[in-house]
């Protein structure tokens, strides 16, 4: 009954911005960590940004200062992406269902039990 649905992906020029949204249904996502992962061809899945039930956030070094994760509308988590770079090109996945570990959201995909289908982000230069 848990569903995560991403939206907002697209094709943009380097330096541009996109806003991704993840609509969650079937459970109260605020009880768990929520996160965004991305995967490019021939690359491992990478944790990008995470938010816990208290609103605390963490980011991958590669996106720190450019991406912002936060709550949108009810049962929605958003990822604001600014100053996009070619290396940001990937399929972006919303993930949920992870508990905090030692006060932090886990950064690896194995701890997340709920996944969306993904939304493609393509950055051209």
PDB file of C-alpha atoms in Angstrom:
ATOM      1  CA  UNK A   1       0.000   0.000   0.000  1.00  0.00           C
ATOM      2  CA  UNK A   2       3.032   2.295   0.199  1.00  0.00           C
ATOM      3  CA  UNK A   3       3.537   4.372  -2.915  1.00  0.00           C
ATOM      4  CA  UNK A   4       6.181   6.938  -3.744  1.00  0.00           C
ATOM      5  CA  UNK A   5       5.760   8.879  -6.965  1.00  0.00           C
ATOM      6  CA  UNK A   6       8.409  11.247  -8.284  1.00  0.00           C
ATOM      7  CA  UNK A   7       7.834  14.129 -10.635  1.00  0.00           C
ATOM      8  CA  UNK A   8       9.626  17.192 -11.912  1.00  0.00           C
ATOM      9  CA  UNK A   9      12.477  15.742 -13.928  1.00  0.00           C
ATOM     10  CA  UNK A  10      13.442  17.023 -17.328  1.00  0.00           C
ATOM     11  CA  UNK A  11      16.198  18.337 -19.542  1.00  0.00           C
ATOM     12  CA  UNK A  12      17.964  21.579 -18.665  1.00  0.00           C
ATOM     13  CA  UNK A  13      21.084  23.489 -19.554  1.00  0.00           C
ATOM     14  CA  UNK A  14      24.019  23.500 -17.172  1.00  0.00           C
ATOM     15  CA  UNK A  15      23.517  26.169 -14.553  1.00  0.00           C
ATOM     16  CA  UNK A  16      19.765  25.746 -14.562  1.00  0.00           C
ATOM     17  CA  UNK A  17      17.406  24.522 -11.872  1.00  0.00           C
ATOM     18  CA  UNK A  18      14.810  21.830 -11.351  1.00  0.00           C
ATOM     19  CA  UNK A  19      12.423  21.007  -8.539  1.00  0.00           C
ATOM     20  CA  UNK A  20      11.694  17.348  -7.946  1.00  0.00           C
ATOM     21  CA  UNK A  21       8.726  16.222  -5.875  1.00  0.00           C
ATOM     22  CA  UNK A  22       7.995  12.919  -4.177  1.00  0.00           C
ATOM     23  CA  UNK A  23       4.392  12.237  -3.243  1.00  0.00           C
ATOM     24  CA  UNK A  24       4.076   9.610  -0.522  1.00  0.00           C
ATOM     25  CA  UNK A  25       0.963   7.623   0.287  1.00  0.00           C
ATOM     26  CA  UNK A  26       0.142   4.642   2.441  1.00  0.00           C
ATOM     27  CA  UNK A  27       2.101   5.704   5.509  1.00  0.00           C
ATOM     28  CA  UNK A  28       3.279   8.740   7.427  1.00  0.00           C
ATOM     29  CA  UNK A  29       6.704   9.339   5.967  1.00  0.00           C
ATOM     30  CA  UNK A  30       7.628  11.751   8.742  1.00  0.00           C
ATOM     31  CA  UNK A  31       8.175   8.739  11.007  1.00  0.00           C
ATOM     32  CA  UNK A  32      11.162   7.715   8.884  1.00  0.00           C
ATOM     33  CA  UNK A  33      14.037   9.109   6.944  1.00  0.00           C
ATOM     34  CA  UNK A  34      13.248  10.102   3.391  1.00  0.00           C
ATOM     35  CA  UNK A  35      15.888  10.521   0.760  1.00  0.00           C
ATOM     36  CA  UNK A  36      16.792  11.041  -2.845  1.00  0.00           C
ATOM     37  CA  UNK A  37      19.161   8.739  -4.682  1.00  0.00           C
ATOM     38  CA  UNK A  38      20.434   8.921  -8.221  1.00  0.00           C
ATOM     39  CA  UNK A  39      21.951   6.487 -10.644  1.00  0.00           C
ATOM     40  CA  UNK A  40      23.722   7.248 -13.886  1.00  0.00           C
ATOM     41  CA  UNK A  41      24.625   4.633 -16.508  1.00  0.00           C
ATOM     42  CA  UNK A  42      27.490   2.397 -15.383  1.00  0.00           C
ATOM     43  CA  UNK A  43      27.549   4.105 -11.990  1.00  0.00           C
ATOM     44  CA  UNK A  44      26.523   2.889  -8.563  1.00  0.00           C
ATOM     45  CA  UNK A  45      23.426   4.281  -6.955  1.00  0.00           C
ATOM     46  CA  UNK A  46      24.388   7.354  -4.966  1.00  0.00           C
ATOM     47  CA  UNK A  47      22.631   8.897  -1.996  1.00  0.00           C
ATOM     48  CA  UNK A  48      22.048  12.575  -2.711  1.00  0.00           C
ATOM     49  CA  UNK A  49      20.010  14.146   0.083  1.00  0.00           C
ATOM     50  CA  UNK A  50      18.156  12.990   3.178  1.00  0.00           C
ATOM     51  CA  UNK A  51      15.687  14.377   5.683  1.00  0.00           C
ATOM     52  CA  UNK A  52      14.549  12.882   8.988  1.00  0.00           C
ATOM     53  CA  UNK A  53      11.363  13.272  10.988  1.00  0.00           C
ATOM     54  CA  UNK A  54      12.780  16.301  12.788  1.00  0.00           C
ATOM     55  CA  UNK A  55      13.618  18.102   9.567  1.00  0.00           C
ATOM     56  CA  UNK A  56      17.366  17.591   9.834  1.00  0.00           C
ATOM     57  CA  UNK A  57      19.034  17.214   6.462  1.00  0.00           C
ATOM     58  CA  UNK A  58      22.244  15.761   5.075  1.00  0.00           C
ATOM     59  CA  UNK A  59      23.746  15.898   1.599  1.00  0.00           C
ATOM     60  CA  UNK A  60      26.318  14.228  -0.535  1.00  0.00           C
ATOM     61  CA  UNK A  61      29.457  16.319  -0.897  1.00  0.00           C
ATOM     62  CA  UNK A  62      28.886  16.516  -4.638  1.00  0.00           C
ATOM     63  CA  UNK A  63      25.620  18.444  -4.225  1.00  0.00           C
ATOM     64  CA  UNK A  64      26.228  20.338  -0.986  1.00  0.00           C
ATOM     65  CA  UNK A  65      25.297  23.967  -1.437  1.00  0.00           C
ATOM     66  CA  UNK A  66      23.431  23.350  -4.692  1.00  0.00           C
ATOM     67  CA  UNK A  67      20.613  20.977  -3.694  1.00  0.00           C
ATOM     68  CA  UNK A  68      18.067  21.431  -0.919  1.00  0.00           C
ATOM     69  CA  UNK A  69      15.718  18.779   0.447  1.00  0.00           C
ATOM     70  CA  UNK A  70      12.648  19.728   2.422  1.00  0.00           C
ATOM     71  CA  UNK A  71       8.966  19.250   3.049  1.00  0.00           C
ATOM     72  CA  UNK A  72       6.555  20.479   0.441  1.00  0.00           C
ATOM     73  CA  UNK A  73       2.844  19.936   0.635  1.00  0.00           C
ATOM     74  CA  UNK A  74       1.444  17.371   3.039  1.00  0.00           C
ATOM     75  CA  UNK A  75       3.082  13.965   2.546  1.00  0.00           C
ATOM     76  CA  UNK A  76       5.465  15.423  -0.005  1.00  0.00           C
ATOM     77  CA  UNK A  77       9.234  15.792   0.017  1.00  0.00           C
ATOM     78  CA  UNK A  78      10.931  18.024  -2.505  1.00  0.00           C
ATOM     79  CA  UNK A  79      14.432  18.318  -3.885  1.00  0.00           C
ATOM     80  CA  UNK A  80      15.409  21.727  -5.181  1.00  0.00           C
ATOM     81  CA  UNK A  81      18.367  21.495  -7.530  1.00  0.00           C
ATOM     82  CA  UNK A  82      20.244  24.638  -8.486  1.00  0.00           C
ATOM     83  CA  UNK A  83      23.329  25.284 -10.613  1.00  0.00           C
ATOM     84  CA  UNK A  84      22.966  21.913 -12.238  1.00  0.00           C
ATOM     85  CA  UNK A  85      26.021  20.310 -13.794  1.00  0.00           C
ATOM     86  CA  UNK A  86      26.480  17.644 -16.429  1.00  0.00           C
ATOM     87  CA  UNK A  87      27.523  15.185 -13.725  1.00  0.00           C
ATOM     88  CA  UNK A  88      24.071  15.564 -12.159  1.00  0.00           C
ATOM     89  CA  UNK A  89      22.550  13.714 -15.108  1.00  0.00           C
ATOM     90  CA  UNK A  90      20.922  10.569 -13.713  1.00  0.00           C
ATOM     91  CA  UNK A  91      17.711   8.847 -12.857  1.00  0.00           C
ATOM     92  CA  UNK A  92      16.568  10.238  -9.517  1.00  0.00           C
ATOM     93  CA  UNK A  93      14.691   8.034  -7.078  1.00  0.00           C
ATOM     94  CA  UNK A  94      12.719   8.920  -4.001  1.00  0.00           C
ATOM     95  CA  UNK A  95      13.211   6.499  -1.113  1.00  0.00           C
ATOM     96  CA  UNK A  96      11.668   6.027   2.298  1.00  0.00           C
ATOM     97  CA  UNK A  97      11.173   3.661   5.187  1.00  0.00           C
ATOM     98  CA  UNK A  98      14.607   3.979   6.813  1.00  0.00           C
ATOM     99  CA  UNK A  99      15.151   4.604  10.504  1.00  0.00           C
ATOM    100  CA  UNK A 100      17.875   6.923  11.707  1.00  0.00           C
ATOM    101  CA  UNK A 101      21.153   5.300  12.715  1.00  0.00           C
ATOM    102  CA  UNK A 102      23.217   7.079  15.358  1.00  0.00           C
ATOM    103  CA  UNK A 103      21.149  10.238  14.864  1.00  0.00           C
ATOM    104  CA  UNK A 104      21.669  10.307  11.100  1.00  0.00           C
ATOM    105  CA  UNK A 105      19.725   9.048   8.143  1.00  0.00           C
ATOM    106  CA  UNK A 106      21.536   6.198   6.426  1.00  0.00           C
ATOM    107  CA  UNK A 107      23.159   7.107   3.136  1.00  0.00           C
ATOM    108  CA  UNK A 108      23.099   3.680   1.499  1.00  0.00           C
ATOM    109  CA  UNK A 109      20.182   2.280  -0.427  1.00  0.00           C
ATOM    110  CA  UNK A 110      19.941  -1.014   1.483  1.00  0.00           C
ATOM    111  CA  UNK A 111      18.318   0.629   4.487  1.00  0.00           C
ATOM    112  CA  UNK A 112      15.434   2.078   2.471  1.00  0.00           C
ATOM    113  CA  UNK A 113      12.459  -0.192   1.961  1.00  0.00           C
ATOM    114  CA  UNK A 114      10.211   1.983  -0.198  1.00  0.00           C
ATOM    115  CA  UNK A 115      11.117   3.279  -3.633  1.00  0.00           C
ATOM    116  CA  UNK A 116       9.571   5.272  -6.415  1.00  0.00           C
ATOM    117  CA  UNK A 117       9.933   4.544 -10.101  1.00  0.00           C
ATOM    118  CA  UNK A 118      12.320   7.410 -10.726  1.00  0.00           C
ATOM    119  CA  UNK A 119      12.380  10.606 -12.737  1.00  0.00           C
ATOM    120  CA  UNK A 120      15.042  11.410 -15.311  1.00  0.00           C
ATOM    121  CA  UNK A 121      17.216  14.498 -15.021  1.00  0.00           C
ATOM    122  CA  UNK A 122      19.386  15.398 -17.998  1.00  0.00           C
ATOM    123  CA  UNK A 123      21.781  18.334 -17.873  1.00  0.00           C
ATOM    124  CA  UNK A 124      23.390  19.502 -21.104  1.00  0.00           C
ATOM    125  CA  UNK A 125      26.349  21.816 -21.556  1.00  0.00           C
TER     126      UNK A 125
END
